[in-house]
Amino acid sequence: MRETALKLAAAASLLAGLTTGAVAQQKTVTIGVSIPAATHGWTGGVVYHAQEAAKQLEKTYPGLKVVVKTSPDGAAQANALEDLSAQKIDALVVLPFNSDELTNPVREVKKGGTFVTVVDRGLKDTSIQDIYVAGNNPEFGRVAGKYMADTLKTGNVVIFRGIPTVIDEERVTNFEKALEGSGVKVLDKQYANWNRDDAFRVMQDYLSKHPKIDAVWASDDDMALGVLEAVRQAKRDDIKFVLGGAGMKEMIKRVMDGDKMIPADVSYPPAMIATAMTVTAAHFFTNAPMRGTYVLNAQLITKGNAKDHYFPDSSF
Amino acid sequence: MRETALKLAAAASLLAGLTTGAVAQQKTVTIGVSIPAATHGWTGGVVYHAQEAAKQLEKTYPGLKVVVKTSPDGAAQANALEDLSAQKIDALVVLPFNSDELTNPVREVKKGGTFVTVVDRGLKDTSIQDIYVAGNNPEFGRVAGKYMADTLKTGNVVIFRGIPTVIDEERVTNFEKALEGSGVKVLDKQYANWNRDDAFRVMQDYLSKHPKIDAVWASDDDMALGVLEAVRQAKRDDIKFVLGGAGMKEMIKRVMDGDKMIPADVSYPPAMIATAMTVTAAHFFTNAPMRGTYVLNAQLITKGNAKDHYFPDSSF
């Protein structure tokens, strides 16, 4: 039985070579993937999707090896880049902890002739990257604002900002622009640092100051959880719904299940790491030019398309 | 012998199914590709790369069928879209002849639930597209200007414009911006309609007006051929080189061969159709989010990387 299995395996690899052509060319490529370690939150989703994409891409392209390294902080990530470089990788896909600390380490990897794909957070020197994959922050705000205007038609909303950054500014500016001409008014906007506990406190403040709030733009799923808890504790029933953002699985599940408080979400997918790995692999295994900038849509997630955004095995 | 071959084939498809997983899922997807017909020029390259990518992607993804349709004009392309739609395609990859004529026909295809990827020339309503793949026109001009400044340091150049369009404006503006602060001066710029014969005539005019020209930004490989012919006939030896653009195989060959008159080129690859087909296929066969805008780099092609841009079997 074991002998048969071995013979079958040998026949399989031989025949796979004959049929796919990829093995016939004997092309071998190693892609290193460097990402923040995390067991929860958005970066937890990044880890899950990187590992899933690695398995999937190795199946799709015989000859491809993908090495995923996670690092707990920026200094550790710089070390991980050195380790990956020593393994003679053909390409690096990197989601940097931050631009300041990682620009030089990634430049060193590039100097060795490695193809470099940067994800989400840009480096300080964009000439280092061959491909850049990112979310669309202005669109993230616009889609959320349009949903508010279309759904409420008229009413009062409160805004949760993240951390004062270009990302936050782009999101909020475009949210407010999308409300222009509608009957939806912004009562208040404050920073809550993309943090659940901070959002809980800010929402308590909003609730005490504003007797009538029709909807909340939490702008982030973690902040949305803090908002929901504050609303629950205050027993306020004026709030029709809370709109978060990112695509946390608990929130997507609520959208799927028809939860009236969470009727929609806006995507800023941690799976963008998989997009980056896919286009990087395609650079080596197709003739298609792949060098460039790929900005992923911020998509409105509603009951109709929520299943496409639901990954129950991911931590996020 | 024949029986053995048949058995081997059966074993191959069975084992391929077991090993790739894709067949195991029995996922079948049809992608329709609608492009302008052409036996020469840039769109000739589009046809070649679409057909090559179709073969390659069908090998990579068992279950994928790609149907490539070429059309001689906009009206014919509108009909071709109807035909493709009738074949129940899951996705359409379209490089439209023009925005005016094709926006409504593509919208009709989209209404049937088809995933839509638009290439190069945008539609008038961008909400129709799921993915947009395009070249980078500002960068195309910047890369060319930087090459002039870096190579010449100081000297006189003439510019060939295409047809008065946003594309042309973006290219020329960024070319001139890249020269700022260098010793390179622009003697003249005129339109030659991305046409070889028009460029020949404009170059004759430049040669009669300007006794000393150091280099020519033809900005397009077809126009570069007209320029080279005018220079040859005039027997002028002041012109050090001509810089075209797009990636025509004759020009890439000259770069590879070290031709001093054609030391470089700037990419605006017809193979972007293959990029569009690759990311569209990935939408169906991976979990990676692919909806978005993919702007491909304009790359400087020199002797060192010319082989990556050389497709001898393509008509372009």
XYZ file of C-alpha atoms in Angstrom:
632
model
C 0.000 0.000 0.000
C 2.764 2.368 0.948
C 4.714 1.416 -2.168
C 1.681 2.150 -4.325
C 1.265 5.506 -2.670
C 4.899 6.359 -3.348
C 4.605 5.279 -6.972
C 1.447 7.361 -7.352
C 3.221 10.351 -5.840
C 6.121 9.903 -8.254
C 3.722 9.603 -11.198
C 1.853 12.649 -9.968
C 4.896 14.888 -9.831
C 6.099 13.593 -13.210
C 2.731 14.104 -14.856
C 2.136 17.436 -13.166
C 5.408 18.529 -14.722
C 4.271 17.360 -18.123
C 0.890 19.002 -17.905
C 1.567 22.348 -16.267
C 4.704 23.318 -18.129
C 5.861 25.293 -15.092
C 7.876 22.395 -13.703
C 9.166 21.686 -17.197
C 10.805 25.134 -17.099
C 12.169 24.222 -13.629
C 11.666 27.770 -12.461
C 12.211 28.074 -8.720
C 11.356 31.283 -6.908
C 11.426 32.140 -3.201
C 9.269 34.955 -1.852
C 9.920 36.225 1.671
C 6.998 37.863 3.479
C 7.711 40.127 6.465
C 4.735 41.270 8.556
C 3.908 42.369 12.103
C 3.129 39.522 14.494
C -0.303 39.669 16.075
C -2.827 37.296 17.546
C -5.717 39.739 17.289
C -6.804 42.951 15.581
C -6.188 44.000 11.967
C -2.624 42.663 11.887
C -3.954 39.330 13.179
C -5.921 39.211 9.936
C -2.750 40.044 8.013
C -0.962 37.021 9.530
C -3.884 34.709 8.732
C -4.198 35.853 5.126
C -0.419 35.748 4.535
C -0.284 32.128 5.671
C -3.342 31.132 3.644
C -2.043 32.873 0.523
C 1.356 31.186 0.939
C -0.271 27.744 0.834
C -2.525 28.668 -2.065
C 0.226 30.238 -4.193
C 2.604 27.313 -3.640
C -0.145 25.046 -4.997
C -0.819 27.299 -7.978
C 2.835 27.718 -8.991
C 5.029 24.634 -8.752
C 8.539 25.893 -8.024
C 7.359 28.702 -5.750
C 8.390 28.726 -2.102
C 6.935 31.309 0.271
C 8.556 32.068 3.647
C 6.366 34.082 6.056
C 8.131 35.804 8.981
C 6.267 37.694 11.696
C 7.960 40.220 13.987
C 6.769 41.765 17.273
C 8.191 45.268 16.636
C 10.101 47.411 14.144
C 13.585 46.481 15.391
C 12.722 42.778 15.226
C 11.348 43.279 11.728
C 14.644 44.861 10.644
C 16.422 41.732 11.900
C 13.904 39.475 10.182
C 14.668 41.275 6.899
C 18.360 40.483 7.315
C 17.525 36.822 7.952
C 15.274 36.633 4.895
C 17.968 38.282 2.766
C 20.500 35.673 3.932
C 18.115 32.974 2.616
C 18.577 34.411 -0.885
C 14.972 35.366 -1.530
C 13.982 36.513 -5.034
C 11.297 38.840 -3.741
C 10.297 40.507 -0.495
C 6.714 41.384 0.382
C 6.797 43.691 3.395
C 4.156 45.385 5.519
C 6.414 47.694 7.568
C 5.718 48.480 11.222
C 6.565 52.055 10.403
C 8.268 54.054 7.668
C 11.086 55.576 9.732
C 12.533 52.379 11.121
C 12.097 50.093 8.117
C 13.072 52.232 5.111
C 16.801 51.552 5.408
C 16.500 47.812 6.164
C 14.243 47.335 3.116
C 16.680 49.382 0.996
C 19.467 46.976 2.017
C 17.391 43.989 0.863
C 16.693 45.785 -2.435
C 20.409 46.446 -2.986
C 20.965 42.691 -3.232
C 18.774 42.643 -6.349
C 15.615 41.497 -4.575
C 12.229 42.478 -6.023
C 10.379 44.535 -3.375
C 6.628 44.824 -2.788
C 5.495 47.227 -0.056
C 2.042 46.913 1.524
C -0.209 49.465 3.276
C 2.319 51.717 5.023
C 4.658 53.370 2.547
C 8.415 53.703 2.976
C 10.040 57.130 3.174
C 11.790 56.463 -0.152
C 9.265 55.141 -2.666
C 11.984 54.477 -5.256
C 12.861 51.323 -3.284
C 9.624 49.550 -4.136
C 8.751 47.698 -7.332
C 5.110 47.281 -6.362
C 3.030 49.163 -3.803
C -0.294 47.722 -2.625
C -2.521 49.834 -0.404
C -6.055 50.573 0.679
C -7.931 53.637 -0.508
C -8.416 56.019 2.412
C -10.216 58.896 0.653
C -12.604 56.313 -0.829
C -13.023 54.688 2.615
C -14.439 58.002 3.891
C -16.481 58.703 0.783
C -18.174 55.281 0.765
C -19.076 55.636 4.457
C -20.449 59.166 3.979
C -22.460 58.157 0.943
C -23.968 55.246 2.906
C -25.027 57.665 5.682
C -26.543 60.117 3.196
C -28.339 57.386 1.230
C -29.643 55.557 4.302
C -30.561 58.384 6.677
C -31.479 61.020 4.077
C -31.757 63.399 7.035
C -30.547 63.291 10.655
C -27.653 63.827 13.063
C -24.439 61.816 13.165
C -21.283 61.779 15.278
C -17.811 61.001 13.937
C -14.983 59.015 15.524
C -11.522 59.940 14.317
C -8.493 57.645 14.688
C -5.049 59.102 15.330
C -4.082 62.473 13.778
C -2.487 61.207 10.529
C -2.807 61.756 6.791
C -4.879 58.553 6.651
C -7.346 59.894 9.202
C -7.534 63.296 7.515
C -8.243 61.750 4.091
C -10.981 59.556 5.520
C -12.781 62.259 7.505
C -12.536 64.969 4.822
C -14.092 62.693 2.242
C -16.763 61.462 4.644
C -17.898 65.046 5.247
C -17.701 65.892 1.538
C -20.003 62.948 0.780
C -22.604 64.358 3.188
C -22.718 67.740 1.438
C -26.129 68.483 -0.037
C -27.808 65.781 2.061
C -29.916 66.373 5.159
C -27.340 64.626 7.341
C -25.536 66.854 9.841
C -22.379 66.181 11.883
C -22.937 66.967 15.575
C -19.403 66.218 16.771
C -16.046 64.670 15.833
C -13.323 63.589 18.238
C -10.227 61.378 18.194
C -10.441 57.923 19.791
C -7.145 56.506 18.499
C -8.629 53.494 16.683
C -9.008 52.091 20.185
C -12.026 50.335 21.695
C -11.728 51.764 25.224
C -11.093 55.306 24.007
C -14.120 55.022 21.719
C -16.221 53.824 24.673
C -15.278 56.976 26.635
C -15.786 59.344 23.696
C -19.203 57.785 23.032
C -20.199 58.295 26.692
C -19.296 61.958 26.234
C -21.314 62.207 22.981
C -24.323 60.566 24.646
C -24.291 63.002 27.552
C -23.917 66.015 25.240
C -26.351 65.091 22.447
C -29.891 63.994 23.281
C -30.662 62.818 19.730
C -28.107 60.943 17.611
C -29.398 59.117 14.546
C -26.268 57.208 13.558
C -22.580 56.846 14.448
C -19.668 56.758 12.054
C -17.239 54.774 14.231
C -15.002 54.532 11.129
C -13.280 51.414 12.532
C -14.583 48.074 13.820
C -12.626 48.200 17.082
C -14.001 51.656 17.819
C -17.472 50.416 16.798
C -17.324 47.787 19.567
C -16.590 50.497 22.144
C -19.450 52.599 20.774
C -21.914 49.695 20.949
C -21.014 49.004 24.573
C -21.536 52.661 25.549
C -24.920 52.721 23.792
C -25.943 49.467 25.484
C -24.997 50.730 28.954
C -26.786 54.049 28.394
C -29.901 52.233 27.101
C -30.272 54.849 24.352
C -32.661 53.866 21.585
C -32.329 56.930 19.340
C -29.276 55.518 17.584
C -30.399 53.635 14.481
C -27.033 52.121 13.531
C -23.244 52.204 13.889
C -20.977 52.107 10.829
C -17.481 50.776 11.491
C -14.789 49.865 9.020
C -12.017 47.363 8.176
C -13.886 44.053 7.962
C -13.519 42.412 11.408
C -15.165 38.998 11.262
C -17.530 39.652 14.208
C -18.856 42.731 12.399
C -19.152 40.968 9.042
C -21.087 38.187 10.805
C -23.531 40.740 12.203
C -24.001 42.211 8.729
C -24.626 38.696 7.347
C -27.085 37.952 10.142
C -29.071 41.130 9.478
C -28.242 42.845 12.809
C -30.009 46.218 12.565
C -27.356 48.048 14.597
C -24.630 46.875 12.183
C -26.264 46.941 8.749
C -23.010 47.525 6.847
C -19.247 47.849 7.029
C -16.550 49.406 4.796
C -13.620 47.235 3.766
C -9.968 47.975 4.490
C -8.941 44.374 4.178
C -5.981 42.782 5.979
C -6.177 40.361 3.035
C -4.385 43.067 1.010
C -1.250 41.138 2.034
C -2.599 38.270 -0.115
C -3.123 40.674 -3.019
C 0.495 41.793 -2.702
C 1.763 38.198 -2.613
C -0.405 37.277 -5.624
C 0.849 40.102 -7.859
C 4.435 39.470 -6.728
C 4.189 35.791 -7.667
C 2.652 36.801 -11.012
C 5.727 38.953 -11.691
C 7.819 35.771 -11.739
C 5.389 33.274 -13.282
C 3.722 35.340 -16.035
C 4.864 37.738 -18.780
C 2.536 40.444 -17.480
C 4.175 43.669 -16.262
C 3.361 43.910 -12.546
C 5.532 46.813 -11.345
C 3.251 49.635 -10.245
C 0.836 50.883 -7.615
C -2.287 48.868 -6.793
C -4.837 50.790 -4.731
C -7.637 48.508 -3.549
C -11.198 49.763 -3.405
C -12.870 50.526 -0.116
C -15.995 48.475 -0.599
C -19.363 48.848 1.062
C -20.144 45.507 2.695
C -23.850 44.760 3.082
C -25.899 41.606 3.602
C -25.675 40.830 -0.123
C -21.879 40.572 -0.388
C -20.829 39.989 3.251
C -19.980 36.317 2.672
C -17.165 37.367 0.275
C -15.593 39.244 3.193
C -16.132 36.616 5.915
C -13.158 34.486 6.999
C -14.273 32.555 10.120
C -10.831 30.933 10.573
C -9.057 34.297 10.773
C -8.492 35.841 14.207
C -9.801 39.157 12.813
C 1.040 2.311 -26.911
C -2.006 4.440 -27.551
C -3.792 2.746 -24.686
C -0.868 3.530 -22.376
C -0.950 7.142 -23.441
C -4.654 7.346 -22.745
C -4.206 5.762 -19.347
C -1.404 8.153 -18.585
C -3.593 11.076 -19.619
C -6.396 9.850 -17.370
C -3.971 9.412 -14.488
C -2.555 12.851 -15.156
C -5.873 14.632 -14.990
C -6.890 12.635 -11.919
C -3.628 13.317 -10.134
C -3.521 16.947 -11.225
C -6.933 17.250 -9.602
C -5.669 15.674 -6.404
C -2.568 17.819 -6.230
C -3.775 21.254 -7.234
C -6.997 21.355 -5.279
C -8.453 23.664 -7.886
C -10.009 20.820 -9.816
C -11.127 19.283 -6.555
C -13.230 22.421 -5.969
C -14.529 22.050 -9.540
C -14.570 25.805 -9.945
C -15.244 26.827 -13.527
C -14.859 30.423 -14.601
C -15.114 32.046 -18.039
C -13.364 35.343 -18.720
C -14.214 37.237 -21.901
C -11.554 39.586 -23.266
C -12.586 42.341 -25.705
C -9.815 44.282 -27.465
C -9.194 46.208 -30.678
C -8.075 44.073 -33.620
C -4.711 44.992 -35.080
C -1.920 43.311 -36.980
C 0.646 45.995 -36.175
C 1.335 48.880 -33.795
C 0.625 49.041 -30.056
C -2.738 47.283 -30.324
C -1.006 44.502 -32.279
C 1.001 43.940 -29.114
C -2.226 43.920 -27.103
C -3.633 41.100 -29.264
C -0.419 39.060 -28.942
C -0.205 39.431 -25.162
C -3.933 38.722 -24.654
C -3.621 35.455 -26.566
C -0.425 34.430 -24.736
C -1.903 35.268 -21.337
C -5.066 33.309 -22.158
C -2.998 30.159 -22.779
C -0.836 30.714 -19.710
C -3.741 31.418 -17.333
C -5.730 28.404 -18.541
C -2.691 26.264 -17.651
C -2.270 27.919 -14.252
C -5.921 27.639 -13.227
C -7.690 24.407 -14.167
C -11.342 25.326 -14.645
C -10.590 28.685 -16.242
C -11.685 29.364 -19.813
C -10.604 32.568 -21.549
C -12.354 33.819 -24.703
C -10.477 36.568 -26.592
C -12.495 38.645 -29.094
C -10.929 41.291 -31.328
C -12.974 44.008 -33.043
C -12.038 46.382 -35.888
C -13.893 49.437 -34.520
C -16.006 50.727 -31.658
C -19.345 49.664 -33.130
C -18.027 46.145 -33.763
C -16.683 46.053 -30.207
C -20.129 46.937 -28.856
C -21.514 43.946 -30.784
C -18.701 41.718 -29.551
C -19.635 42.646 -25.969
C -23.201 41.514 -26.604
C -21.917 38.208 -28.003
C -19.628 37.657 -25.020
C -22.475 38.442 -22.631
C -24.673 35.866 -24.357
C -21.947 33.255 -23.619
C -22.530 33.814 -19.893
C -19.068 35.072 -19.014
C -18.184 35.554 -15.339
C -15.823 38.437 -16.061
C -15.107 40.874 -18.870
C -11.674 42.364 -19.481
C -12.096 45.240 -21.929
C -9.716 47.675 -23.592
C -12.291 50.048 -25.114
C -11.757 51.683 -28.515
C -13.047 54.872 -26.953
C -14.941 56.001 -23.877
C -17.945 57.569 -25.614
C -18.988 54.580 -27.669
C -18.234 51.781 -25.206
C -19.431 53.083 -21.833
C -23.042 52.009 -22.334
C -22.281 48.590 -23.872
C -19.927 47.760 -20.962
C -22.580 48.981 -18.493
C -25.042 46.522 -20.054
C -22.602 43.635 -19.528
C -22.083 44.740 -15.916
C -25.851 44.793 -15.288
C -25.921 41.035 -15.844
C -23.664 40.610 -12.796
C -20.425 40.274 -14.745
C -17.177 41.344 -13.060
C -15.645 44.140 -15.186
C -11.984 45.033 -15.645
C -11.201 48.085 -17.785
C -7.764 48.563 -19.351
C -5.896 51.706 -20.481
C -8.713 53.936 -21.730
C -11.198 54.708 -18.979
C -14.976 54.638 -19.378
C -17.040 57.787 -18.862
C -18.624 56.206 -15.767
C -15.923 54.701 -13.571
C -18.495 53.144 -11.219
C -18.994 50.413 -13.838
C -15.529 48.930 -13.356
C -14.398 46.545 -10.613
C -10.734 46.824 -11.605
C -8.951 49.465 -13.675
C -5.479 48.738 -15.087
C -3.575 51.556 -16.773
C -0.184 52.962 -17.636
C 1.295 55.925 -15.786
C 1.415 58.917 -18.109
C 2.865 61.573 -15.764
C 5.589 59.057 -14.846
C 6.151 58.280 -18.546
C 7.111 61.915 -19.090
C 9.097 62.225 -15.870
C 11.219 59.134 -16.555
C 12.010 60.367 -20.080
C 12.916 63.864 -18.853
C 15.096 62.502 -16.079
C 16.931 60.299 -18.593
C 17.615 63.365 -20.773
C 18.858 65.410 -17.821
C 21.021 62.579 -16.454
C 22.492 61.630 -19.827
C 22.994 64.974 -21.538
C 23.609 67.108 -18.431
C 23.511 70.091 -20.804
C 22.270 70.589 -24.385
C 19.297 71.236 -26.660
C 16.364 68.890 -27.211
C 13.200 68.903 -29.319
C 9.880 67.409 -28.228
C 7.310 65.466 -30.222
C 3.787 65.636 -28.875
C 1.079 63.101 -29.775
C -2.549 64.202 -30.139
C -3.903 67.010 -27.921
C -5.285 64.904 -25.035
C -4.973 64.678 -21.261
C -2.497 61.809 -21.770
C -0.254 63.975 -23.950
C -0.491 66.944 -21.576
C 0.471 64.803 -18.549
C 3.443 63.335 -20.385
C 4.845 66.615 -21.720
C 4.294 68.632 -18.536
C 6.179 66.075 -16.472
C 8.946 65.743 -19.048
C 9.590 69.490 -18.869
C 9.346 69.484 -15.070
C 12.036 66.780 -14.921
C 14.394 69.002 -16.934
C 14.086 71.920 -14.496
C 17.402 72.747 -12.869
C 19.382 70.802 -15.476
C 21.337 72.315 -18.351
C 18.975 70.766 -20.893
C 16.828 73.202 -22.873
C 13.766 72.583 -25.056
C 14.150 74.197 -28.510
C 10.742 73.271 -29.874
C 7.619 71.129 -29.325
C 5.024 70.251 -31.929
C 2.239 67.698 -32.408
C 2.881 64.719 -34.695
C -0.180 62.638 -33.771
C 1.701 59.530 -32.604
C 2.198 58.968 -36.333
C 5.401 57.965 -38.141
C 4.843 60.062 -41.288
C 3.788 63.162 -39.360
C 6.868 62.804 -37.154
C 9.059 62.545 -40.263
C 7.682 65.876 -41.533
C 7.928 67.624 -38.150
C 11.523 66.424 -37.781
C 12.389 67.807 -41.236
C 11.036 71.150 -40.039
C 13.048 70.968 -36.775
C 16.224 70.115 -38.710
C 15.832 73.085 -41.030
C 15.098 75.475 -38.152
C 17.683 74.303 -35.575
C 21.342 73.877 -36.600
C 22.292 72.060 -33.379
C 20.044 69.481 -31.720
C 21.594 67.218 -29.084
C 18.764 64.758 -28.568
C 15.145 64.113 -29.538
C 12.297 63.137 -27.273
C 10.120 61.381 -29.845
C 7.996 60.181 -26.880
C 6.663 57.244 -28.936
C 8.368 54.461 -30.888
C 6.351 55.011 -34.067
C 7.260 58.700 -34.045
C 10.881 57.738 -33.289
C 11.018 55.755 -36.529
C 9.892 58.829 -38.504
C 12.486 60.952 -36.688
C 15.307 58.495 -37.434
C 14.430 58.486 -41.141
C 14.467 62.311 -41.338
C 17.844 62.426 -39.556
C 19.245 59.766 -41.891
C 18.099 61.606 -45.023
C 19.461 64.927 -43.755
C 22.801 63.309 -42.837
C 22.880 65.297 -39.591
C 25.404 64.058 -37.050
C 24.722 66.519 -34.212
C 21.893 64.367 -32.831
C 23.295 62.026 -30.207
C 20.179 59.927 -29.623
C 16.421 59.600 -29.981
C 14.233 58.551 -27.041
C 10.924 56.961 -28.009
C 8.422 55.194 -25.807
C 6.012 52.231 -25.559
C 8.309 49.221 -26.043
C 8.097 48.328 -29.763
C 10.172 45.188 -30.324
C 12.385 46.773 -33.034
C 13.334 49.543 -30.604
C 13.914 47.155 -27.697
C 16.156 45.091 -29.995
C 18.231 48.196 -30.782
C 18.562 48.928 -27.061
C 19.655 45.316 -26.454
C 22.137 45.516 -29.327
C 23.723 48.717 -27.985
C 22.598 50.962 -30.870
C 23.931 54.408 -29.906
C 21.040 56.278 -31.529
C 18.507 54.268 -29.442
C 20.180 53.806 -26.050
C 16.923 53.551 -24.092
C 13.143 53.397 -24.249
C 10.301 54.077 -21.771
C 7.690 51.376 -21.264
C 3.982 51.771 -21.866
C 3.428 48.081 -22.334
C 0.670 46.555 -24.487
C 1.218 43.590 -22.121
C -0.885 45.549 -19.596
C -3.766 43.497 -21.052
C -2.031 40.432 -19.550
C -1.776 42.204 -16.182
C -5.511 42.901 -16.314
C -6.308 39.271 -17.194
C -3.994 38.009 -14.412
C -5.571 40.096 -11.648
C -9.067 39.276 -12.932
C -8.321 35.538 -12.793
C -6.889 36.004 -9.287
C -10.201 37.543 -8.207
C -11.857 34.179 -8.880
C -9.110 31.747 -7.877
C -7.679 33.361 -4.708
C -9.089 34.956 -1.532
C -7.133 38.146 -2.190
C -9.196 41.314 -2.712
C -8.477 42.459 -6.272
C -11.030 45.252 -6.851
C -9.125 48.494 -7.276
C -6.935 50.579 -9.550
C -3.602 49.212 -10.749
C -1.343 51.842 -12.316
C 1.706 50.250 -13.922
C 5.077 51.955 -13.750
C 6.597 53.622 -16.770
C 9.987 51.934 -16.701
C 13.233 53.098 -18.203
C 14.422 50.326 -20.521
C 18.188 50.160 -21.020
C 20.598 47.483 -22.173
C 20.545 45.905 -18.704
C 16.821 45.106 -18.540
C 15.804 45.176 -22.234
C 15.446 41.385 -22.467
C 12.571 41.528 -19.944
C 10.711 43.765 -22.399
C 11.542 41.877 -25.614
C 8.846 39.666 -27.161
C 10.145 38.613 -30.605
C 6.947 36.689 -31.458
C 4.732 39.739 -30.937
C 3.938 41.912 -33.969
C 4.815 44.993 -31.889
